[in-house]
Amino acid sequence: MSIRDVLTLNGVQVGRHGFAVCPFHGDHDASLKVYDNGRGWVCYGCHKGGDVINLAMALYDVRFNEAVRRLNDEFNTT
């Protein structure tokens, strides 16, 4: 799963150039940037960022182990 996949699953649309409205603060502009090829994400408004697990932790308001479990449950295709 990619950062884009997780954001899309959670109702956040990522534009063609990787920008999205940040779900973590009262964003009116697309201040969240998704970097392709697993390079992470960062919000230039609230300064959150990281990898796909950090994103899941923030979106679901859970700790590391729960974020990994939820990602596995949501994206496990086997």
Coordinates of C-alpha atoms in Angstrom, one line a residue:
M1 CA 0.0 0.0 0.0
S2 CA 1.1 3.5 -0.7
I3 CA 0.6 6.8 1.2
R4 CA -1.8 7.8 -1.6
D5 CA -3.8 4.6 -1.1
V6 CA -4.2 5.2 2.6
L7 CA -5.2 8.8 2.1
T8 CA -7.7 7.9 -0.7
L9 CA -9.2 5.1 1.5
N10 CA -9.8 7.8 4.1
G11 CA -11.4 10.3 1.8
V12 CA -8.5 12.5 1.1
Q13 CA -8.0 13.2 -2.6
V14 CA -4.4 13.6 -3.7
G15 CA -3.8 15.7 -6.8
R16 CA -1.7 14.8 -9.8
H17 CA 1.3 16.6 -8.3
G18 CA 1.0 15.0 -4.9
F19 CA -0.7 17.8 -3.0
A20 CA -3.8 17.3 -0.8
V21 CA -5.8 19.1 1.8
C22 CA -4.4 18.1 5.1
P23 CA -6.9 16.1 7.3
F24 CA -5.0 17.1 10.5
H25 CA -5.7 20.8 10.7
G26 CA -8.2 23.3 9.3
D27 CA -6.6 23.3 5.9
H28 CA -8.1 25.4 3.1
D29 CA -5.2 25.0 0.7
A30 CA -3.5 21.8 -0.3
S31 CA -0.6 22.0 2.1
L32 CA 0.0 18.2 2.4
K33 CA 2.6 16.9 -0.1
V34 CA 2.9 13.2 -0.9
Y35 CA 6.3 12.2 -2.2
D36 CA 6.3 9.2 -4.6
N37 CA 8.4 6.1 -4.4
G38 CA 8.0 5.7 -0.7
R39 CA 9.7 8.9 0.2
G40 CA 7.0 9.9 2.6
W41 CA 4.7 12.8 3.2
V42 CA 4.7 16.2 4.9
C43 CA 2.2 18.9 5.7
Y44 CA 3.7 22.3 5.3
G45 CA 0.9 23.8 7.5
C46 CA 0.9 21.7 10.6
H47 CA 4.4 20.1 10.1
K48 CA 3.3 16.5 10.5
G49 CA 4.9 14.0 8.2
G50 CA 6.7 10.7 7.9
D51 CA 6.1 7.3 6.3
V52 CA 2.9 5.3 5.7
I53 CA 2.9 4.1 9.3
N54 CA 3.2 7.6 10.7
L55 CA 0.3 8.6 8.5
A56 CA -1.8 5.7 9.8
M57 CA -0.9 6.5 13.4
A58 CA -2.1 10.1 12.9
L59 CA -5.2 9.3 10.9
Y60 CA -6.4 6.6 13.2
D61 CA -5.0 8.1 16.4
V62 CA -3.3 4.9 17.4
R63 CA 0.1 3.6 18.4
F64 CA 2.6 1.9 16.1
N65 CA 1.4 -1.7 16.6
E66 CA -2.3 -0.8 16.0
A67 CA -1.4 1.2 12.9
V68 CA 0.5 -1.7 11.4
R69 CA -2.4 -4.1 12.2
R70 CA -5.0 -1.7 10.7
L71 CA -3.0 -1.2 7.5
N72 CA -2.5 -5.0 7.2
D73 CA -6.2 -5.6 7.7
E74 CA -7.2 -2.9 5.2
F75 CA -4.7 -3.7 2.5
N76 CA -4.1 -7.4 2.9
T77 CA -5.1 -9.0 -0.5
T78 CA -4.3 -12.6 0.3

